[in-house]
Short mmCIF file of C-alpha atoms and ligand atoms in Angstrom, two decimals:
data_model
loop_
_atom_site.label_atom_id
_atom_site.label_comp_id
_atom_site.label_asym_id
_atom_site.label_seq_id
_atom_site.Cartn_x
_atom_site.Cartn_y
_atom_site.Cartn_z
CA UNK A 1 0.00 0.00 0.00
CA UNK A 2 1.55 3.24 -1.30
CA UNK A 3 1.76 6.19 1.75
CA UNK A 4 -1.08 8.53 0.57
CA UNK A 5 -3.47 5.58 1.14
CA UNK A 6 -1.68 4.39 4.02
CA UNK A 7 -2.03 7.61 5.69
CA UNK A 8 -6.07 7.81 4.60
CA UNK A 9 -6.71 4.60 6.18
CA UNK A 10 -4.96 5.18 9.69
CA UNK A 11 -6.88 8.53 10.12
CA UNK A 12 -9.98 6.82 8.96
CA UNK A 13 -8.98 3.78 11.29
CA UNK A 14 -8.49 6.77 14.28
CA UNK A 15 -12.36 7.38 13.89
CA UNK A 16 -11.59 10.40 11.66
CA UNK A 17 -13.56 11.53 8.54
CA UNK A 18 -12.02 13.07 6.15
CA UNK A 19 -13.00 16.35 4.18
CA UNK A 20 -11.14 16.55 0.57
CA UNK A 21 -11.67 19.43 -1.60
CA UNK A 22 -12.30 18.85 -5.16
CA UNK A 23 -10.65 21.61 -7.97
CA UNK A 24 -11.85 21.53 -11.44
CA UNK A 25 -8.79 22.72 -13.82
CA UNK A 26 -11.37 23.87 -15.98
CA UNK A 27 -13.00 26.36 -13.58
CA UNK A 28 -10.57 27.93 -11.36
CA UNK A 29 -7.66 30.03 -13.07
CA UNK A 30 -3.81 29.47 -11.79
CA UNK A 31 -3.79 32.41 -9.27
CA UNK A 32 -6.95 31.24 -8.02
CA UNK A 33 -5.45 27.87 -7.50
CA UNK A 34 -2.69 28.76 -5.52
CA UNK A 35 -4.68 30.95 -3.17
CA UNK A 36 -6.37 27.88 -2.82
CA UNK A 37 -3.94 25.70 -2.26
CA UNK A 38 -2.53 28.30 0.45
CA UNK A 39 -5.41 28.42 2.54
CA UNK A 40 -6.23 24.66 2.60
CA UNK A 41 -3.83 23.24 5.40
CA UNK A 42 -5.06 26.71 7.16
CA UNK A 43 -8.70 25.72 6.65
CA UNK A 44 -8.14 21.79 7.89
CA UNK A 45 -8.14 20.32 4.45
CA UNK A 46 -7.28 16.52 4.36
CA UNK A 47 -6.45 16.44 0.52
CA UNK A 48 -6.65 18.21 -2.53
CA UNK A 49 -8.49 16.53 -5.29
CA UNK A 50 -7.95 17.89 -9.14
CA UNK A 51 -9.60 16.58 -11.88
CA UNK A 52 -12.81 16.97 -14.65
CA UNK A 53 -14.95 14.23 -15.98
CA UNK A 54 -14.16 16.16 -19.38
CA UNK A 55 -11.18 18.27 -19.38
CA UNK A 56 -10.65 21.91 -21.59
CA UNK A 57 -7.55 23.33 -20.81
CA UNK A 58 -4.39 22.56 -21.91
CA UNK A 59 -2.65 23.34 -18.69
CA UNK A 60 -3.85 20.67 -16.33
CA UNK A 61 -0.14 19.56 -15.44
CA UNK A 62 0.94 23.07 -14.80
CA UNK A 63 -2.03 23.78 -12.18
CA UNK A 64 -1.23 20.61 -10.79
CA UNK A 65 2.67 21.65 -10.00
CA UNK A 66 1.52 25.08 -8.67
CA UNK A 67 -1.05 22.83 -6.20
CA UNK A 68 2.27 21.19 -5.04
CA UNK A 69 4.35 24.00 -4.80
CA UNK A 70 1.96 25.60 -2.73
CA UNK A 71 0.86 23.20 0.05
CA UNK A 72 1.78 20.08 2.07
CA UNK A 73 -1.33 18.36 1.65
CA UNK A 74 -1.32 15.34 -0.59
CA UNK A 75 -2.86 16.48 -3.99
CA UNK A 76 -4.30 13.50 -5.63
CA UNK A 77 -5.91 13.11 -9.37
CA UNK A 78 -8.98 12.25 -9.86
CA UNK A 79 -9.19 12.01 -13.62
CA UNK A 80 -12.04 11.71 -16.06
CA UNK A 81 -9.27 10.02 -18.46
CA UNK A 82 -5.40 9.33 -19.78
CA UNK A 83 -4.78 13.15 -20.89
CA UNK A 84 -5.83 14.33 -17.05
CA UNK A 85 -2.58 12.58 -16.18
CA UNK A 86 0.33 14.44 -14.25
CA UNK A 87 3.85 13.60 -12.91
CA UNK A 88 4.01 16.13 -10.29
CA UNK A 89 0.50 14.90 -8.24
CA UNK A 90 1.18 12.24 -5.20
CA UNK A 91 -1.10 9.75 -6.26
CA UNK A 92 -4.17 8.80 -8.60
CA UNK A 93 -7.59 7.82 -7.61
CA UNK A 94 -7.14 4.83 -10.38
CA UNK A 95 -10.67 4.85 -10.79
CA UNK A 96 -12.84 1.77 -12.75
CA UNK A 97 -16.39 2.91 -13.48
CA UNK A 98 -18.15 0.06 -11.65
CA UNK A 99 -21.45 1.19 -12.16
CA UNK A 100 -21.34 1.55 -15.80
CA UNK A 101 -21.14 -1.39 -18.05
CA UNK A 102 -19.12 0.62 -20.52
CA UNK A 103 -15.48 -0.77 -21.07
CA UNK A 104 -13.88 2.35 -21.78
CA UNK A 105 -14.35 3.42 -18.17
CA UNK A 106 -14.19 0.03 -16.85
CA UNK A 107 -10.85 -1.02 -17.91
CA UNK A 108 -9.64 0.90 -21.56
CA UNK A 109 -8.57 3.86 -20.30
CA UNK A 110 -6.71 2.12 -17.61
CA UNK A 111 -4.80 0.12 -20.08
CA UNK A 112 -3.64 3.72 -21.68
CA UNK A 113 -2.49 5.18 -18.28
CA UNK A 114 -0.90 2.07 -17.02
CA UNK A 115 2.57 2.76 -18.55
CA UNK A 116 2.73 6.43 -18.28
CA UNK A 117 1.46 6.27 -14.19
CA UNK A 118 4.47 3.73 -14.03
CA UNK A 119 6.78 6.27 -15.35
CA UNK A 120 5.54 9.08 -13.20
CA UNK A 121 5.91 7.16 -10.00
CA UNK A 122 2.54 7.70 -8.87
CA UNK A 123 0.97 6.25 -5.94
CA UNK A 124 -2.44 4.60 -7.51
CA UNK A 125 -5.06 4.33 -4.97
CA UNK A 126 -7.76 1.51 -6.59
CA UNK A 127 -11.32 2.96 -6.30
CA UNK A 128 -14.58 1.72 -7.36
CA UNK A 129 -16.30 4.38 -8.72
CA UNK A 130 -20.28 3.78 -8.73
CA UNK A 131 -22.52 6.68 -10.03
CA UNK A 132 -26.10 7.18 -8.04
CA UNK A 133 -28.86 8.54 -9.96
CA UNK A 134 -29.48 11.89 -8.53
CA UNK A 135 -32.19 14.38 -10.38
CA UNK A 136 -30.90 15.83 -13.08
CA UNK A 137 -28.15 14.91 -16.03
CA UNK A 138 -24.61 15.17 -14.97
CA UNK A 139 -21.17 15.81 -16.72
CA UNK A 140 -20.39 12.26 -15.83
CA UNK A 141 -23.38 10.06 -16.63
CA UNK A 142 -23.23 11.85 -20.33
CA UNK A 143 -19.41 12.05 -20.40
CA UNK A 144 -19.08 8.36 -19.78
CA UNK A 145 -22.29 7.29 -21.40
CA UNK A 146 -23.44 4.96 -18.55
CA UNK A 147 -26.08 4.74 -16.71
CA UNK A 148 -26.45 5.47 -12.92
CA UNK A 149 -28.04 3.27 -10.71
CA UNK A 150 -31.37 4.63 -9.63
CA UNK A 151 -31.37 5.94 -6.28
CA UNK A 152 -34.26 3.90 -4.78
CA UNK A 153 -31.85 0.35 -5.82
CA UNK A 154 -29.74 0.21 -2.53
CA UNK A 155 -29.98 -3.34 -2.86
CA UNK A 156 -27.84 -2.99 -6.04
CA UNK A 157 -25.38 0.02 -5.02
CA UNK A 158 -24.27 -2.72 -2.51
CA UNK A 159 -23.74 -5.37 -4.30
CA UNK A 160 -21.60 -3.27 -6.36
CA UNK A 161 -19.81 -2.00 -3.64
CA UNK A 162 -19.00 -5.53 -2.38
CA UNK A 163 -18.14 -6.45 -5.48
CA UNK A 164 -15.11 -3.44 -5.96
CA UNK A 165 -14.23 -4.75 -2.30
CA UNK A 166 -14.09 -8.47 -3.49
CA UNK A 167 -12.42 -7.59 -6.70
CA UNK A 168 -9.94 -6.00 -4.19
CA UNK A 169 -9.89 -2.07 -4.61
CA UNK A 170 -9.41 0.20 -2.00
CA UNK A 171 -12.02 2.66 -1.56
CA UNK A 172 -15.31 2.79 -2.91
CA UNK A 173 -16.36 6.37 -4.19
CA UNK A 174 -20.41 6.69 -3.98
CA UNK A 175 -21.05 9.70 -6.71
CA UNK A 176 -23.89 11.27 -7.21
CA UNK A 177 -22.00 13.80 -9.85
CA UNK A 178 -20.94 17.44 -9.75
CA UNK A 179 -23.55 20.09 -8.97
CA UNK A 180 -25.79 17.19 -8.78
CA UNK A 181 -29.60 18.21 -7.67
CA UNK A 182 -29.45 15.61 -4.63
CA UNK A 183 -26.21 14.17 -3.25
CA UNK A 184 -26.38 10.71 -2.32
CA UNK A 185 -28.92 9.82 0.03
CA UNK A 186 -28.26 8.75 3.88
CA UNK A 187 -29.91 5.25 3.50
CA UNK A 188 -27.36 4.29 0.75
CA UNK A 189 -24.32 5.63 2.62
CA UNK A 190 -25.34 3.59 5.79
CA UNK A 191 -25.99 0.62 4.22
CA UNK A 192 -22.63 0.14 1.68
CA UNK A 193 -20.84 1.42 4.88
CA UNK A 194 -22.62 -2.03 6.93
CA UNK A 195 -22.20 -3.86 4.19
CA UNK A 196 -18.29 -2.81 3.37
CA UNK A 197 -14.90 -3.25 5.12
CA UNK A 198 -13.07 -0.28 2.42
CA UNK A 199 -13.43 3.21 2.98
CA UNK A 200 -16.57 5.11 1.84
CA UNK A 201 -16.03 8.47 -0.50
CA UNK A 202 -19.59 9.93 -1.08
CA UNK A 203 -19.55 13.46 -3.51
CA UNK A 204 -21.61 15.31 -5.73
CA UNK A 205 -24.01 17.89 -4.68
CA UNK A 206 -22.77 18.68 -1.25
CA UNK A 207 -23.96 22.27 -1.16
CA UNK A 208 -24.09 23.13 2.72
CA UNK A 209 -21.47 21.97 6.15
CA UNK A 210 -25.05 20.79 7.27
CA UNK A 211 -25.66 18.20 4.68
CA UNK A 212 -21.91 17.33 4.50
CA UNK A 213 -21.81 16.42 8.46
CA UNK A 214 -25.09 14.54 7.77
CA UNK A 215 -23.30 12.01 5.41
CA UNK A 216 -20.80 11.61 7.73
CA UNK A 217 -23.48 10.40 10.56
CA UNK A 218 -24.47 7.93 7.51
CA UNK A 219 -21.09 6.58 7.26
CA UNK A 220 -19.26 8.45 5.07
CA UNK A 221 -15.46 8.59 5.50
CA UNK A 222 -14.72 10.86 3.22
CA UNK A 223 -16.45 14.30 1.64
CA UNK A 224 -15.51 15.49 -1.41
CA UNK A 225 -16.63 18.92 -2.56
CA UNK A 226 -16.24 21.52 -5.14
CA UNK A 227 -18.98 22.70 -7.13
CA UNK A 228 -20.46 24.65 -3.97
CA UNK A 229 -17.02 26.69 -3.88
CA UNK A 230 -16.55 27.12 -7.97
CA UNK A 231 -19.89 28.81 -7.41
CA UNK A 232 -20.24 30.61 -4.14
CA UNK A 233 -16.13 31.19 -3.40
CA UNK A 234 -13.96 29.79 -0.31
CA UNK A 235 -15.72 31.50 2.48
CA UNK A 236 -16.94 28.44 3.87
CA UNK A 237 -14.37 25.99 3.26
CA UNK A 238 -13.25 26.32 7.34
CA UNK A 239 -16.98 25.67 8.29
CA UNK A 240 -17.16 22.10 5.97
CA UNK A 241 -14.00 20.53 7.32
CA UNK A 242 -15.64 21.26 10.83
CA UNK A 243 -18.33 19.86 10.02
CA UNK A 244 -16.54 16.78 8.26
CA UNK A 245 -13.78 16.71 11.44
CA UNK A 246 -16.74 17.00 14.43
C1 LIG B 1 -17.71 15.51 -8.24
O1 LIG B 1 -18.20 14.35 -6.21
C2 LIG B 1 -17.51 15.40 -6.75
O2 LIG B 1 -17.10 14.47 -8.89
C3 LIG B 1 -17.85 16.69 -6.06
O3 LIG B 1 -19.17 17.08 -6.40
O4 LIG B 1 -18.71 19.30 -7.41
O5 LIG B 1 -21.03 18.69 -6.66
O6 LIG B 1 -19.24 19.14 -5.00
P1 LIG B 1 -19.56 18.65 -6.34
#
């Protein structure tokens, strides 16, 4: 186990939750970044997430070095494909698109990256990622061109869940897709987290500390967020790690 992951788990072991903030290269410019990236150990930050389920700019791998240069946190990928890649991140949410039944996502794009993560030296942290239906048409359901499983099928979130545990990845990342109309609800976090021995990541339309903390009392270990803050600005970054950390 590489020492990103290593140091997730014995937090999460600790009783901790985690709060990780999500930046889209795509919506915040390279200033804007690195004030970020300055006030996120400040703010009680756990990690810095960067990625897009479908990328613009050209200067991904820059923003990603100025995220290093400018904090101690681990910044970890979390890439919507092979051209999201960087060499100067810690590690890579290597993510397989369990929920999907569309091989691209599943295993194709891995097959690209392989090689190239291997030559950066990054620290791959195995994920299952499993999309929850969630109101209204997201980057990621169209992006990827799979469907998300309805959000009244816990039964079959589960069973995927157990099956990214059996199949023997590391974390299991419940997404109900950026800006998303309703995040995830409480009844499916609390019953993959029963039903699961890896980590739990739940994101997507976290808009309030409030309904983050709320999916941590469902079993959540980790929060991701970033729509809320490409939208409404930093100012309550502080407030949603307290609310992650309580
Ligand atoms: C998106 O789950 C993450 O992949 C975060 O979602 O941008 O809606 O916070 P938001």
């Amino acid at each position: 186990m590489g020492k990103i992951l290593n140091q997730i788990n014995k937090n999460i072991e600790k009783g901790n939750s985690l709060f990780f903030l999500l930046l889209d290269p795509d919506k915040e410019s390279m200033p804007k970044m690195r004030e970020v990236a300055e006030n996120c150990e400040e703010a009680g930050v756990d990690a810095i997430l960067v990625g897009s389920s479908f990328l613009i700019s050209w200067d991904n791998g820059e923003k990603v070095r100025l995220l290093k240069e400018n904090t101690k946190l681990p910044v970890i990928l979390f890439p919507g494909g092979v051209k999201q890649l960087s060499p100067h991140a810690d590690a890579i949410l290597f993510l397989s698109l369990i929920s999907g039944r569309n091989p691209r996502w599943l295993i194709e794009e891995h097959i690209q990256a392989a090689p190239i993560v291997k030559k950066f030296g990054l620290e791959t942290i195995p994920t299952g990622y499993v999309l929850i239906e969630s109101g209204k048409l997201t980057s990621v359901v169209f992006v990827s061109n799979t469907l998300p499983i309805p959000s009244d099928k816990v039964e079959l979130v589960v069973a995927h869940c157990l099956a990214a545990e059996y199949l023997g990845m590391e974390l299991v990342f419940l997404e109900a897709g950026s800006g998303a109309e309703r995040p995830v609800p409480e009844n499916i976090i609390s019953e993959v987290k029963k039903n699961v021995k890896i980590p739990v990541m739940v994101g997507g339309g976290i808009k309030t500390p409030d309904t983050a903390r709320k999916k941590v009392e469902a079993g959540a270990d980790i929060i991701v967020v970033g729509d809320h803050f490409e939208k409404q600005g930093y100012g309550l970054l502080k407030e949603f790690v307290e609310a992650v950390h309580r």
